[in-house]
């Protein structure tokens, strides 16, 4: 009973609980000018650097068998959407791309779920740091990773289906790890492993698929704990600060981007991961200062949410679908400013640029 009361108090105390939220008007466009014979696959990641260049991580250029194919390609476009280059062509770490991020030094970081690796590139595209290690192609035991319950203990320096990376003002990197491990790892600016925290579970500081991660100007770390349908906030040492959930009314007849209509009550009652529930965060992004806000997205009903860093809901936009201003599983968000977003869509194989027009 005490655990139930604690959980209920956390939800009720959350500033994002059951608010009436304004709908934010916005425009959507497809900003990329693809060169001839170059195609995107599932777009898993998007990031924007200080010049406005757009970095797109796609499961295009797929090679290998239908199952367990290598599916990762990193492309750069300029601020007008013109193709600039491919980065890391035939890179050893490319397996199943997950997210791309740009740090304060304009270095490019990629998390690859399939190879269990995180790669740091210089702005020129040179590999600077390598984290984790993929399975050896020559090993007779090389195969898709198992999902034992409970998971095997995590190991320093290695990942199991890694998902994302964030950076604090001191240059430390925080890596969310991931679909099998359930933790956040911290490395310093030189690549030295410092610590990790978290394990599988539902308590504060525990995770069920830490799917996306970002940091604010103070170095606090925000983790999209997708399977638990919440965003958790920590300081840079992993001390739990707070959590919030997103509860916005939605049309019960809304169509999911793919699959059957989620049975929310059944998911809740079964104790299954809450990945497809409304408000379950797939991606998180925090805008530059001085007045930072957080954006996140869900798969159903397929919306983008604007929040304060304390978790107060400030607005909502979009819905599931295939047309512009509709979304098919937003997997990563880049937010170079409060009113300009880029979203990477898995199901629609595109990057969509959103220009928000909030009412004054």
XYZ file of C-alpha atoms in Angstrom:
360
model
C 0.000 0.000 0.000
C 2.841 2.401 0.835
C 4.402 1.831 -2.613
C 1.022 2.553 -4.208
C 0.671 5.789 -2.274
C 4.175 6.862 -3.230
C 3.497 6.158 -6.899
C 0.180 7.996 -6.778
C 1.751 11.005 -5.102
C 4.420 11.164 -7.793
C 1.799 11.189 -10.540
C -0.464 13.711 -8.845
C 2.486 15.965 -8.049
C 3.604 15.902 -11.649
C 2.964 19.314 -13.254
C 2.033 17.526 -16.480
C -0.900 15.650 -14.967
C -4.320 16.075 -16.600
C -4.084 19.631 -17.847
C -6.043 21.386 -20.538
C -3.378 22.100 -23.121
C -3.524 24.572 -26.031
C -3.188 23.244 -29.562
C -0.241 24.951 -31.288
C -0.792 25.890 -34.962
C 2.116 24.897 -37.198
C 3.276 24.320 -40.746
C 5.003 21.179 -41.969
C 7.334 20.724 -44.932
C 9.726 18.192 -46.417
C 13.001 20.177 -46.477
C 15.422 17.646 -48.015
C 16.416 17.723 -51.671
C 17.482 14.164 -52.353
C 20.021 13.592 -55.142
C 19.230 11.184 -57.940
C 19.216 7.504 -56.918
C 19.677 8.226 -53.202
C 16.786 7.199 -50.972
C 15.936 7.302 -47.300
C 14.775 4.232 -45.435
C 13.272 4.429 -41.983
C 14.550 7.760 -40.657
C 15.647 7.085 -37.106
C 17.570 10.254 -36.330
C 17.889 13.935 -37.156
C 20.182 16.632 -35.765
C 21.006 20.235 -36.705
C 24.398 21.923 -36.218
C 25.268 25.567 -35.624
C 25.268 26.300 -39.368
C 21.777 24.902 -39.746
C 23.036 21.802 -41.551
C 20.725 18.809 -41.180
C 22.169 15.399 -40.297
C 19.919 12.463 -41.116
C 20.384 8.913 -39.848
C 18.416 6.520 -42.006
C 18.035 2.795 -42.400
C 18.620 3.299 -46.089
C 21.269 1.633 -48.262
C 20.277 -1.631 -46.613
C 22.441 -4.669 -47.368
C 22.232 -8.304 -46.381
C 19.371 -10.709 -45.745
C 15.798 -9.636 -45.094
C 16.310 -10.385 -41.407
C 19.315 -8.903 -39.590
C 20.396 -6.802 -42.550
C 22.810 -3.891 -42.058
C 20.632 -0.786 -42.154
C 22.324 2.517 -41.312
C 23.409 5.520 -43.369
C 24.381 9.016 -42.200
C 23.694 11.899 -44.596
C 24.343 15.646 -44.323
C 22.270 18.398 -45.967
C 22.869 22.156 -45.834
C 20.439 24.663 -44.336
C 18.502 24.838 -47.616
C 18.098 21.062 -47.735
C 20.724 20.506 -50.448
C 22.675 17.253 -50.139
C 26.256 17.763 -48.951
C 27.792 14.328 -48.294
C 27.515 10.883 -46.806
C 29.485 10.392 -43.591
C 30.993 7.042 -42.626
C 30.153 5.121 -45.763
C 30.651 1.386 -45.066
C 31.568 2.154 -41.452
C 32.266 -0.965 -39.379
C 29.794 0.161 -36.705
C 26.859 0.533 -39.104
C 24.256 -2.095 -38.366
C 20.875 -0.710 -37.273
C 20.957 3.064 -36.827
C 19.125 4.620 -33.893
C 19.927 8.323 -33.231
C 22.300 11.138 -34.221
C 23.323 14.132 -32.061
C 25.583 17.191 -32.394
C 27.614 18.312 -29.370
C 28.778 21.825 -28.483
C 31.971 21.355 -30.488
C 29.877 20.473 -33.562
C 31.063 16.874 -33.399
C 28.600 14.280 -34.698
C 27.589 11.329 -32.512
C 25.665 8.259 -33.654
C 24.115 5.509 -31.539
C 23.730 2.224 -33.414
C 21.323 -0.216 -31.785
C 22.415 -3.152 -33.928
C 26.163 -2.984 -33.325
C 25.827 -1.828 -29.687
C 28.191 1.035 -30.469
C 28.349 4.829 -30.184
C 30.639 6.678 -32.585
C 31.902 10.264 -32.290
C 32.875 11.948 -35.582
C 34.673 15.270 -35.976
C 32.832 17.971 -37.968
C 34.961 16.867 -40.937
C 33.692 13.292 -40.573
C 36.751 11.658 -38.987
C 36.115 9.001 -36.337
C 37.335 10.426 -33.017
C 35.958 8.069 -30.353
C 34.488 4.584 -30.394
C 32.332 3.239 -27.557
C 31.171 -0.336 -27.163
C 31.967 -3.282 -29.421
C 29.933 -5.215 -31.952
C 29.811 -8.990 -32.061
C 32.483 -10.658 -34.158
C 31.346 -11.916 -37.552
C 33.622 -14.957 -37.107
C 32.090 -16.048 -33.797
C 29.802 -19.081 -33.961
C 27.611 -17.547 -31.227
C 27.044 -14.277 -33.093
C 23.274 -13.804 -33.349
C 20.537 -11.361 -32.360
C 20.777 -10.515 -28.668
C 18.556 -12.377 -26.235
C 16.168 -10.639 -23.853
C 16.452 -12.683 -20.648
C 14.233 -11.795 -17.688
C 15.723 -10.527 -15.526
C 18.412 -9.105 -17.849
C 22.023 -10.133 -17.365
C 24.115 -7.633 -15.384
C 25.419 -4.673 -17.384
C 29.149 -4.420 -18.072
C 31.258 -1.257 -18.028
C 32.202 -0.096 -21.500
C 29.753 -2.358 -23.333
C 26.169 -1.739 -24.426
C 23.202 -3.902 -25.301
C 21.000 -2.217 -27.883
C 22.115 1.332 -27.120
C 19.687 4.144 -27.978
C 20.934 7.754 -27.626
C 23.491 10.237 -26.259
C 23.380 13.672 -24.567
C 26.002 16.178 -23.392
C 26.456 18.429 -20.376
C 28.224 21.830 -20.327
C 31.470 20.215 -19.103
C 31.656 17.976 -22.174
C 30.631 14.748 -20.466
C 28.442 12.430 -22.536
C 25.480 10.451 -21.224
C 24.481 7.317 -23.132
C 21.068 5.672 -22.771
C 21.471 1.895 -22.832
C 18.889 0.687 -23.890
C 16.493 -2.049 -25.017
C 18.175 -4.807 -22.992
C 20.313 -2.957 -20.467
C 18.273 -0.376 -18.552
C 20.658 2.343 -17.509
C 22.452 5.601 -18.293
C 26.234 5.545 -18.771
C 28.475 8.597 -18.245
C 31.813 9.170 -20.013
C 34.064 12.220 -19.824
C 35.205 14.436 -22.696
C 38.230 12.198 -23.274
C 36.104 9.086 -23.553
C 36.890 7.691 -20.096
C 34.101 5.620 -18.551
C 32.981 7.315 -15.329
C 29.883 5.517 -14.093
C 26.433 4.223 -14.902
C 23.136 4.150 -13.066
C 19.780 2.454 -13.343
C 18.344 -1.021 -13.775
C 15.161 -2.625 -15.116
C 12.081 -1.649 -13.104
C 9.426 0.944 -12.431
C 10.772 2.740 -9.359
C 12.384 6.193 -9.585
C 15.807 5.709 -11.144
C 14.790 2.457 -12.857
C 13.944 2.114 -16.556
C 12.017 0.111 -19.100
C 13.670 1.040 -22.401
C 15.440 4.375 -21.860
C 14.837 5.332 -25.484
C 16.004 8.961 -25.739
C 18.080 11.319 -23.615
C 18.848 15.029 -23.479
C 20.345 17.605 -21.098
C 19.558 21.167 -20.066
C 21.930 24.109 -19.662
C 22.527 23.202 -15.999
C 23.611 19.678 -16.870
C 20.459 17.942 -15.658
C 19.674 14.780 -17.620
C 16.202 13.990 -19.026
C 15.490 10.377 -19.958
C 12.526 9.232 -22.051
C 11.660 6.118 -20.043
C 9.408 4.875 -22.829
C 8.212 1.547 -21.467
C 7.270 3.211 -18.175
C 5.532 6.112 -19.965
C 7.391 8.866 -18.162
C 10.296 11.285 -18.375
C 12.788 11.045 -15.520
C 15.165 13.853 -14.559
C 18.555 13.371 -12.862
C 21.533 15.491 -11.982
C 24.832 14.764 -13.707
C 25.778 12.191 -11.078
C 22.590 10.193 -11.521
C 20.681 11.462 -8.497
C 16.949 11.292 -9.171
C 15.339 14.728 -9.153
C 11.804 14.288 -10.456
C 9.613 12.606 -13.051
C 6.588 13.663 -15.040
C 4.004 12.049 -17.248
C 1.943 13.442 -20.128
C -1.824 13.151 -19.838
C -3.648 15.015 -22.592
C -7.175 14.063 -23.709
C -7.279 12.454 -27.144
C -9.859 11.210 -29.613
C -10.595 7.593 -28.678
C -11.301 6.934 -32.377
C -7.916 8.255 -33.484
C -6.157 5.966 -35.944
C -2.674 4.695 -35.048
C 0.027 5.125 -37.669
C 0.184 1.339 -38.032
C -1.371 -1.621 -36.255
C -4.557 -2.024 -34.254
C -5.955 0.617 -31.940
C -4.054 0.251 -28.646
C -6.183 -1.087 -25.799
C -4.951 1.287 -23.119
C -6.830 -0.378 -20.271
C -5.495 -3.797 -21.241
C -1.912 -2.509 -21.431
C -2.249 -0.935 -17.993
C -3.763 -4.065 -16.466
C -1.228 -6.467 -18.000
C 1.874 -4.660 -16.790
C 3.258 -4.749 -20.329
C 5.564 -1.967 -21.578
C 3.562 1.215 -22.180
C 5.306 1.999 -25.469
C 2.107 2.481 -27.477
C 0.128 4.337 -24.838
C -0.720 8.021 -25.291
C 2.002 10.225 -23.838
C 4.667 7.529 -23.831
C 7.850 9.457 -24.776
C 9.752 8.171 -27.788
C 11.990 11.216 -28.268
C 13.100 14.173 -26.136
C 14.804 17.406 -27.155
C 15.587 20.629 -25.252
C 15.930 23.967 -27.044
C 18.930 26.278 -26.641
C 18.730 28.991 -23.963
C 18.109 31.292 -22.392
C 14.479 30.132 -21.955
C 14.685 26.416 -22.543
C 11.683 24.196 -23.255
C 11.384 20.475 -23.852
C 9.743 18.729 -26.784
C 8.706 15.090 -26.797
C 6.564 12.816 -28.972
C 4.491 9.657 -28.742
C 3.604 6.964 -31.295
C -0.113 7.035 -30.485
C -2.018 9.228 -31.034
C 1.110 10.533 -32.769
C 1.568 13.984 -31.285
C 4.349 16.373 -30.323
C 4.206 17.936 -26.863
C 5.831 21.148 -25.625
C 6.705 21.301 -21.926
C 8.595 23.427 -19.463
C 11.647 21.800 -17.915
C 9.586 21.274 -14.766
C 7.061 19.257 -16.761
C 4.274 21.782 -17.260
C 2.504 21.144 -20.563
C 2.613 24.221 -22.758
C 1.107 22.913 -25.991
C 0.403 19.987 -28.296
C 0.434 19.554 -32.071
C -0.039 16.973 -34.806
C -1.572 13.535 -35.233
C -0.764 10.168 -36.796
C -0.879 9.936 -40.580
C 1.094 10.068 -43.795
C 0.549 13.637 -44.992
C 2.513 16.726 -43.987
C 1.586 17.862 -40.469
C 0.921 14.213 -39.648
C 3.446 11.813 -38.167
C 4.439 8.184 -38.508
C 6.327 7.246 -35.344
C 8.609 10.194 -34.603
C 11.870 8.589 -33.506
C 14.011 11.684 -32.885
C 13.436 15.434 -32.621
C 15.935 18.227 -33.318
C 14.903 21.578 -31.835
C 17.329 24.331 -32.899
C 14.876 26.959 -31.642
C 11.616 27.101 -29.725
C 9.487 27.388 -32.862
C 11.448 25.329 -35.392
C 11.615 21.556 -35.087
C 12.854 18.735 -37.294
C 11.320 15.312 -36.733
C 12.613 11.947 -37.966
C 9.787 9.598 -38.928
C 10.243 5.848 -39.036
C 7.111 4.881 -40.915
C 7.022 7.767 -43.401
C 10.726 7.526 -44.339
C 11.277 11.275 -44.068
C 12.416 14.276 -42.095
C 9.700 16.833 -41.592
C 10.399 20.473 -40.716
C 7.844 22.026 -38.381
C 7.431 25.777 -37.982
C 5.317 26.501 -34.943
C 3.026 29.511 -34.820
C 1.946 29.761 -31.187
C -0.784 32.241 -30.394
C 0.502 35.309 -28.580
